């Protein structure tokens, strides 16, 4: 089921959205969405989607379902958490700024137990993409696969991040670690933080691809090894 909400003016307040059926997709569209306080979406399936001319958000917790944010201009958001309360499921996080920058806090789409795969994180910006040195975590300490991380800027936009984690840390897992792909029209700067898509189980380590049009990449340690996989 689709639950649409179309607002002609700006939105400045949004509390908890509770889908008791666990089967709905919530879609919100407005010229401007500005939420200074934390917002959350409680469901067992479905998605939370926001489309706006420009977007300024506080922390968002989707409780395990997918998050889709699309803005014509810039996106500024606090921490993103797509993990459910038990840590057994994580939704995907997809952010797209057509003509502007994307600024976010920490992004957690990791799974801590069970067999589910971690969530994928996909961010595209025409301008700069930054997490303010905060981490992106799509690792998996259960028996499932790590999530993939795909980050892209165009125009003259650079990428400035913190630590990226897509590895599998459970020695009993045979699932693969997640791949990491970063393409930047400008520089890629990890702010002295590491990239880890290693695998402690029997599965493969993740593939890492870093591309900068300005040939500028700065990162700390990179670990994509597989303990007993390939």
PDB file of C-alpha atoms in Angstrom:
ATOM      1  CA  UNK A   1       0.000   0.000   0.000  1.00  0.00           C
ATOM      2  CA  UNK A   2       1.117   3.558  -0.727  1.00  0.00           C
ATOM      3  CA  UNK A   3       0.410   6.287   1.832  1.00  0.00           C
ATOM      4  CA  UNK A   4       0.963   9.601   0.007  1.00  0.00           C
ATOM      5  CA  UNK A   5       1.237  13.016   1.656  1.00  0.00           C
ATOM      6  CA  UNK A   6       1.430  16.020  -0.681  1.00  0.00           C
ATOM      7  CA  UNK A   7       2.044  19.377   0.975  1.00  0.00           C
ATOM      8  CA  UNK A   8       1.857  22.650  -0.963  1.00  0.00           C
ATOM      9  CA  UNK A   9       3.820  24.653   1.604  1.00  0.00           C
ATOM     10  CA  UNK A  10       6.916  23.817   3.621  1.00  0.00           C
ATOM     11  CA  UNK A  11       7.055  21.143   6.322  1.00  0.00           C
ATOM     12  CA  UNK A  12       8.739  22.001   9.601  1.00  0.00           C
ATOM     13  CA  UNK A  13       7.527  19.265  11.958  1.00  0.00           C
ATOM     14  CA  UNK A  14       7.194  15.522  11.613  1.00  0.00           C
ATOM     15  CA  UNK A  15       6.898  13.127  14.514  1.00  0.00           C
ATOM     16  CA  UNK A  16       6.782   9.350  14.579  1.00  0.00           C
ATOM     17  CA  UNK A  17       5.048   7.629  11.667  1.00  0.00           C
ATOM     18  CA  UNK A  18       3.620   4.317  12.800  1.00  0.00           C
ATOM     19  CA  UNK A  19       2.437   1.795  10.224  1.00  0.00           C
ATOM     20  CA  UNK A  20       0.674  -0.849  12.294  1.00  0.00           C
ATOM     21  CA  UNK A  21       0.024  -3.070   9.253  1.00  0.00           C
ATOM     22  CA  UNK A  22       3.725  -3.301   8.408  1.00  0.00           C
ATOM     23  CA  UNK A  23       2.944  -3.347   4.681  1.00  0.00           C
ATOM     24  CA  UNK A  24       2.835   0.285   3.614  1.00  0.00           C
ATOM     25  CA  UNK A  25       5.145   2.651   1.750  1.00  0.00           C
ATOM     26  CA  UNK A  26       5.014   6.225   3.085  1.00  0.00           C
ATOM     27  CA  UNK A  27       5.654   8.944   0.496  1.00  0.00           C
ATOM     28  CA  UNK A  28       6.006  12.620   1.417  1.00  0.00           C
ATOM     29  CA  UNK A  29       6.357  15.419  -1.141  1.00  0.00           C
ATOM     30  CA  UNK A  30       6.821  19.125  -0.420  1.00  0.00           C
ATOM     31  CA  UNK A  31       8.700  22.106  -1.927  1.00  0.00           C
ATOM     32  CA  UNK A  32      10.711  22.387   1.292  1.00  0.00           C
ATOM     33  CA  UNK A  33      11.173  19.952   4.170  1.00  0.00           C
ATOM     34  CA  UNK A  34      12.934  21.292   7.269  1.00  0.00           C
ATOM     35  CA  UNK A  35      12.864  19.092  10.353  1.00  0.00           C
ATOM     36  CA  UNK A  36      15.087  20.078  13.245  1.00  0.00           C
ATOM     37  CA  UNK A  37      13.923  17.313  15.570  1.00  0.00           C
ATOM     38  CA  UNK A  38      14.408  13.598  15.204  1.00  0.00           C
ATOM     39  CA  UNK A  39      11.865  11.697  13.160  1.00  0.00           C
ATOM     40  CA  UNK A  40      11.190   7.987  13.021  1.00  0.00           C
ATOM     41  CA  UNK A  41       9.212   5.503  10.974  1.00  0.00           C
ATOM     42  CA  UNK A  42       7.987   2.312  12.601  1.00  0.00           C
ATOM     43  CA  UNK A  43       7.078  -0.567  10.313  1.00  0.00           C
ATOM     44  CA  UNK A  44       8.100  -4.133   9.552  1.00  0.00           C
ATOM     45  CA  UNK A  45       8.329  -3.649   5.777  1.00  0.00           C
ATOM     46  CA  UNK A  46       7.768  -1.006   3.143  1.00  0.00           C
ATOM     47  CA  UNK A  47       9.697   2.240   2.842  1.00  0.00           C
ATOM     48  CA  UNK A  48       9.898   5.889   3.829  1.00  0.00           C
ATOM     49  CA  UNK A  49      10.368   8.269   0.884  1.00  0.00           C
ATOM     50  CA  UNK A  50      10.677  12.067   0.927  1.00  0.00           C
ATOM     51  CA  UNK A  51      10.793  14.222  -2.219  1.00  0.00           C
ATOM     52  CA  UNK A  52      11.466  17.948  -1.861  1.00  0.00           C
ATOM     53  CA  UNK A  53      12.938  20.972  -3.568  1.00  0.00           C
ATOM     54  CA  UNK A  54      15.414  21.195  -0.708  1.00  0.00           C
ATOM     55  CA  UNK A  55      15.746  19.225   2.487  1.00  0.00           C
ATOM     56  CA  UNK A  56      17.042  19.847   6.011  1.00  0.00           C
ATOM     57  CA  UNK A  57      16.424  17.010   8.437  1.00  0.00           C
ATOM     58  CA  UNK A  58      17.323  15.931  11.940  1.00  0.00           C
ATOM     59  CA  UNK A  59      18.127  12.325  12.811  1.00  0.00           C
ATOM     60  CA  UNK A  60      16.006   9.661  11.106  1.00  0.00           C
ATOM     61  CA  UNK A  61      15.393   6.105  12.323  1.00  0.00           C
ATOM     62  CA  UNK A  62      13.471   3.877   9.904  1.00  0.00           C
ATOM     63  CA  UNK A  63      13.463   0.796  12.151  1.00  0.00           C
ATOM     64  CA  UNK A  64      14.638  -1.583   9.453  1.00  0.00           C
ATOM     65  CA  UNK A  65      12.865  -0.314   6.327  1.00  0.00           C
ATOM     66  CA  UNK A  66      14.257   1.458   3.274  1.00  0.00           C
ATOM     67  CA  UNK A  67      14.853   5.223   3.283  1.00  0.00           C
ATOM     68  CA  UNK A  68      14.684   7.230   0.041  1.00  0.00           C
ATOM     69  CA  UNK A  69      15.483  10.954   0.055  1.00  0.00           C
ATOM     70  CA  UNK A  70      15.389  12.977  -3.182  1.00  0.00           C
ATOM     71  CA  UNK A  71      15.913  16.743  -3.455  1.00  0.00           C
ATOM     72  CA  UNK A  72      16.333  19.076  -6.404  1.00  0.00           C
ATOM     73  CA  UNK A  73      18.693  21.219  -4.334  1.00  0.00           C
ATOM     74  CA  UNK A  74      20.738  20.270  -1.268  1.00  0.00           C
ATOM     75  CA  UNK A  75      20.117  17.597   1.361  1.00  0.00           C
ATOM     76  CA  UNK A  76      21.299  18.192   4.926  1.00  0.00           C
ATOM     77  CA  UNK A  77      20.516  15.453   7.435  1.00  0.00           C
ATOM     78  CA  UNK A  78      21.657  14.301  10.854  1.00  0.00           C
ATOM     79  CA  UNK A  79      22.301  10.666  11.696  1.00  0.00           C
ATOM     80  CA  UNK A  80      20.594   7.956   9.648  1.00  0.00           C
ATOM     81  CA  UNK A  81      19.710   4.629  11.258  1.00  0.00           C
ATOM     82  CA  UNK A  82      17.953   1.963   9.173  1.00  0.00           C
ATOM     83  CA  UNK A  83      18.412  -0.861  11.703  1.00  0.00           C
ATOM     84  CA  UNK A  84      15.445  -2.506  13.380  1.00  0.00           C
ATOM     85  CA  UNK A  85      15.246  -2.693  17.168  1.00  0.00           C
ATOM     86  CA  UNK A  86      16.661  -6.222  17.334  1.00  0.00           C
ATOM     87  CA  UNK A  87      19.581  -5.588  15.011  1.00  0.00           C
ATOM     88  CA  UNK A  88      18.429  -8.456  12.777  1.00  0.00           C
ATOM     89  CA  UNK A  89      17.423  -6.337   9.763  1.00  0.00           C
ATOM     90  CA  UNK A  90      18.559  -3.132   8.091  1.00  0.00           C
ATOM     91  CA  UNK A  91      16.943  -1.167   5.294  1.00  0.00           C
ATOM     92  CA  UNK A  92      18.715   0.523   2.416  1.00  0.00           C
ATOM     93  CA  UNK A  93      19.509   4.253   2.522  1.00  0.00           C
ATOM     94  CA  UNK A  94      19.318   6.102  -0.811  1.00  0.00           C
ATOM     95  CA  UNK A  95      19.994   9.852  -1.055  1.00  0.00           C
ATOM     96  CA  UNK A  96      19.918  11.872  -4.293  1.00  0.00           C
ATOM     97  CA  UNK A  97      20.546  15.583  -4.743  1.00  0.00           C
ATOM     98  CA  UNK A  98      19.967  16.537  -8.370  1.00  0.00           C
ATOM     99  CA  UNK A  99      21.587  19.988  -8.337  1.00  0.00           C
ATOM    100  CA  UNK A 100      23.062  20.384  -4.862  1.00  0.00           C
ATOM    101  CA  UNK A 101      25.204  18.893  -2.134  1.00  0.00           C
ATOM    102  CA  UNK A 102      24.548  16.122   0.395  1.00  0.00           C
ATOM    103  CA  UNK A 103      25.625  16.526   4.016  1.00  0.00           C
ATOM    104  CA  UNK A 104      24.878  13.830   6.562  1.00  0.00           C
ATOM    105  CA  UNK A 105      25.833  12.568   9.976  1.00  0.00           C
ATOM    106  CA  UNK A 106      26.613   8.968  10.834  1.00  0.00           C
ATOM    107  CA  UNK A 107      24.891   6.314   8.705  1.00  0.00           C
ATOM    108  CA  UNK A 108      24.153   2.933  10.306  1.00  0.00           C
ATOM    109  CA  UNK A 109      22.703   0.199   8.086  1.00  0.00           C
ATOM    110  CA  UNK A 110      24.491  -2.730   9.703  1.00  0.00           C
ATOM    111  CA  UNK A 111      23.141  -6.027  11.024  1.00  0.00           C
ATOM    112  CA  UNK A 112      24.334  -7.307  14.399  1.00  0.00           C
ATOM    113  CA  UNK A 113      22.698 -10.749  14.541  1.00  0.00           C
ATOM    114  CA  UNK A 114      20.739 -13.202  12.408  1.00  0.00           C
ATOM    115  CA  UNK A 115      21.083 -14.131   8.746  1.00  0.00           C
ATOM    116  CA  UNK A 116      19.837 -10.987   6.987  1.00  0.00           C
ATOM    117  CA  UNK A 117      22.091  -8.909   4.762  1.00  0.00           C
ATOM    118  CA  UNK A 118      23.056  -5.426   5.866  1.00  0.00           C
ATOM    119  CA  UNK A 119      21.504  -2.434   4.160  1.00  0.00           C
ATOM    120  CA  UNK A 120      22.992  -0.787   1.087  1.00  0.00           C
ATOM    121  CA  UNK A 121      23.953   2.898   1.143  1.00  0.00           C
ATOM    122  CA  UNK A 122      23.707   4.873  -2.101  1.00  0.00           C
ATOM    123  CA  UNK A 123      24.353   8.618  -2.219  1.00  0.00           C
ATOM    124  CA  UNK A 124      24.531  10.801  -5.337  1.00  0.00           C
ATOM    125  CA  UNK A 125      25.175  14.551  -5.339  1.00  0.00           C
ATOM    126  CA  UNK A 126      25.836  17.159  -7.992  1.00  0.00           C
ATOM    127  CA  UNK A 127      27.890  19.129  -5.461  1.00  0.00           C
ATOM    128  CA  UNK A 128      29.937  18.014  -2.477  1.00  0.00           C
ATOM    129  CA  UNK A 129      29.161  14.861  -0.500  1.00  0.00           C
ATOM    130  CA  UNK A 130      30.217  14.829   3.139  1.00  0.00           C
ATOM    131  CA  UNK A 131      29.442  12.941   6.336  1.00  0.00           C
ATOM    132  CA  UNK A 132      31.335  15.463   8.501  1.00  0.00           C
ATOM    133  CA  UNK A 133      33.937  12.756   9.264  1.00  0.00           C
ATOM    134  CA  UNK A 134      31.197  10.424  10.533  1.00  0.00           C
ATOM    135  CA  UNK A 135      31.173   6.749   9.584  1.00  0.00           C
ATOM    136  CA  UNK A 136      29.098   4.734   7.138  1.00  0.00           C
ATOM    137  CA  UNK A 137      28.481   1.301   8.628  1.00  0.00           C
ATOM    138  CA  UNK A 138      27.010  -1.491   6.506  1.00  0.00           C
ATOM    139  CA  UNK A 139      28.985  -4.277   8.161  1.00  0.00           C
ATOM    140  CA  UNK A 140      27.505  -7.555   9.346  1.00  0.00           C
ATOM    141  CA  UNK A 141      28.292  -9.386  12.568  1.00  0.00           C
ATOM    142  CA  UNK A 142      25.556 -11.965  11.991  1.00  0.00           C
ATOM    143  CA  UNK A 143      25.784 -14.609   9.271  1.00  0.00           C
ATOM    144  CA  UNK A 144      24.510 -12.440   6.424  1.00  0.00           C
ATOM    145  CA  UNK A 145      26.350 -10.393   3.831  1.00  0.00           C
ATOM    146  CA  UNK A 146      27.729  -6.926   4.275  1.00  0.00           C
ATOM    147  CA  UNK A 147      25.941  -4.108   2.477  1.00  0.00           C
ATOM    148  CA  UNK A 148      27.278  -2.229  -0.512  1.00  0.00           C
ATOM    149  CA  UNK A 149      28.250   1.455  -0.418  1.00  0.00           C
ATOM    150  CA  UNK A 150      28.027   3.508  -3.624  1.00  0.00           C
ATOM    151  CA  UNK A 151      28.908   7.216  -3.485  1.00  0.00           C
ATOM    152  CA  UNK A 152      28.973   9.556  -6.486  1.00  0.00           C
ATOM    153  CA  UNK A 153      29.496  13.270  -7.094  1.00  0.00           C
ATOM    154  CA  UNK A 154      29.333  15.172 -10.363  1.00  0.00           C
ATOM    155  CA  UNK A 155      30.004  18.753 -11.397  1.00  0.00           C
ATOM    156  CA  UNK A 156      32.988  19.746  -9.274  1.00  0.00           C
ATOM    157  CA  UNK A 157      31.798  18.007  -6.122  1.00  0.00           C
ATOM    158  CA  UNK A 158      34.262  16.371  -3.747  1.00  0.00           C
ATOM    159  CA  UNK A 159      33.764  13.508  -1.270  1.00  0.00           C
ATOM    160  CA  UNK A 160      34.711  13.926   2.400  1.00  0.00           C
ATOM    161  CA  UNK A 161      33.953  11.022   4.705  1.00  0.00           C
ATOM    162  CA  UNK A 162      34.840   9.142   7.855  1.00  0.00           C
ATOM    163  CA  UNK A 163      35.303   5.401   8.273  1.00  0.00           C
ATOM    164  CA  UNK A 164      33.486   3.033   5.894  1.00  0.00           C
ATOM    165  CA  UNK A 165      32.637  -0.494   7.073  1.00  0.00           C
ATOM    166  CA  UNK A 166      31.078  -3.207   4.888  1.00  0.00           C
ATOM    167  CA  UNK A 167      32.885  -6.242   6.260  1.00  0.00           C
ATOM    168  CA  UNK A 168      31.682  -9.519   7.747  1.00  0.00           C
ATOM    169  CA  UNK A 169      32.983 -10.013  11.276  1.00  0.00           C
ATOM    170  CA  UNK A 170      31.414 -13.382  12.151  1.00  0.00           C
ATOM    171  CA  UNK A 171      33.862 -16.276  11.707  1.00  0.00           C
ATOM    172  CA  UNK A 172      30.981 -18.738  11.138  1.00  0.00           C
ATOM    173  CA  UNK A 173      29.536 -16.776   8.216  1.00  0.00           C
ATOM    174  CA  UNK A 174      29.989 -17.840   4.589  1.00  0.00           C
ATOM    175  CA  UNK A 175      28.473 -14.654   3.167  1.00  0.00           C
ATOM    176  CA  UNK A 176      30.442 -12.021   1.268  1.00  0.00           C
ATOM    177  CA  UNK A 177      31.533  -8.626   2.508  1.00  0.00           C
ATOM    178  CA  UNK A 178      30.023  -5.620   0.755  1.00  0.00           C
ATOM    179  CA  UNK A 179      31.618  -3.784  -2.151  1.00  0.00           C
ATOM    180  CA  UNK A 180      32.544  -0.095  -1.914  1.00  0.00           C
ATOM    181  CA  UNK A 181      32.529   2.228  -4.937  1.00  0.00           C
ATOM    182  CA  UNK A 182      33.327   5.938  -4.723  1.00  0.00           C
ATOM    183  CA  UNK A 183      33.399   8.171  -7.801  1.00  0.00           C
ATOM    184  CA  UNK A 184      34.184  11.827  -7.240  1.00  0.00           C
ATOM    185  CA  UNK A 185      34.392  14.697  -9.701  1.00  0.00           C
ATOM    186  CA  UNK A 186      36.722  16.306  -7.152  1.00  0.00           C
ATOM    187  CA  UNK A 187      38.903  14.917  -4.379  1.00  0.00           C
ATOM    188  CA  UNK A 188      38.197  11.916  -2.146  1.00  0.00           C
ATOM    189  CA  UNK A 189      39.220  12.583   1.451  1.00  0.00           C
ATOM    190  CA  UNK A 190      38.602  10.032   4.219  1.00  0.00           C
ATOM    191  CA  UNK A 191      39.784  12.496   6.892  1.00  0.00           C
ATOM    192  CA  UNK A 192      42.382  10.040   8.153  1.00  0.00           C
ATOM    193  CA  UNK A 193      39.848   7.230   8.573  1.00  0.00           C
ATOM    194  CA  UNK A 194      40.040   3.626   7.341  1.00  0.00           C
ATOM    195  CA  UNK A 195      38.062   1.615   4.801  1.00  0.00           C
ATOM    196  CA  UNK A 196      37.221  -1.957   5.778  1.00  0.00           C
ATOM    197  CA  UNK A 197      35.461  -4.555   3.616  1.00  0.00           C
ATOM    198  CA  UNK A 198      37.281  -7.562   5.029  1.00  0.00           C
ATOM    199  CA  UNK A 199      35.777 -10.937   5.863  1.00  0.00           C
ATOM    200  CA  UNK A 200      36.426 -12.982   9.009  1.00  0.00           C
ATOM    201  CA  UNK A 201      34.316 -15.891   7.755  1.00  0.00           C
ATOM    202  CA  UNK A 202      34.653 -18.124   4.718  1.00  0.00           C
ATOM    203  CA  UNK A 203      33.173 -15.649   2.233  1.00  0.00           C
ATOM    204  CA  UNK A 204      34.854 -13.145  -0.049  1.00  0.00           C
ATOM    205  CA  UNK A 205      36.165  -9.778   0.948  1.00  0.00           C
ATOM    206  CA  UNK A 206      34.567  -6.769  -0.661  1.00  0.00           C
ATOM    207  CA  UNK A 207      35.800  -5.030  -3.804  1.00  0.00           C
ATOM    208  CA  UNK A 208      36.971  -1.422  -3.386  1.00  0.00           C
ATOM    209  CA  UNK A 209      36.914   1.083  -6.259  1.00  0.00           C
ATOM    210  CA  UNK A 210      38.037   4.699  -5.742  1.00  0.00           C
ATOM    211  CA  UNK A 211      37.949   7.132  -8.671  1.00  0.00           C
ATOM    212  CA  UNK A 212      38.733  10.847  -8.556  1.00  0.00           C
ATOM    213  CA  UNK A 213      38.653  13.059 -11.651  1.00  0.00           C
ATOM    214  CA  UNK A 214      41.280  15.250 -10.002  1.00  0.00           C
ATOM    215  CA  UNK A 215      43.500  12.251  -9.136  1.00  0.00           C
ATOM    216  CA  UNK A 216      43.283  13.169  -5.447  1.00  0.00           C
ATOM    217  CA  UNK A 217      42.580  10.355  -2.964  1.00  0.00           C
ATOM    218  CA  UNK A 218      43.521  10.493   0.725  1.00  0.00           C
ATOM    219  CA  UNK A 219      42.704   7.585   3.031  1.00  0.00           C
ATOM    220  CA  UNK A 220      44.113   5.714   6.002  1.00  0.00           C
ATOM    221  CA  UNK A 221      44.324   1.911   6.121  1.00  0.00           C
ATOM    222  CA  UNK A 222      42.411  -0.137   3.535  1.00  0.00           C
ATOM    223  CA  UNK A 223      41.453  -3.718   4.439  1.00  0.00           C
ATOM    224  CA  UNK A 224      39.647  -5.967   1.940  1.00  0.00           C
ATOM    225  CA  UNK A 225      41.214  -9.284   2.978  1.00  0.00           C
ATOM    226  CA  UNK A 226      39.350 -12.568   3.352  1.00  0.00           C
ATOM    227  CA  UNK A 227      40.464 -14.816   6.184  1.00  0.00           C
ATOM    228  CA  UNK A 228      39.640 -18.090   4.477  1.00  0.00           C
ATOM    229  CA  UNK A 229      37.574 -17.061   1.463  1.00  0.00           C
ATOM    230  CA  UNK A 230      38.836 -15.499  -1.754  1.00  0.00           C
TER     231      UNK A 230
END
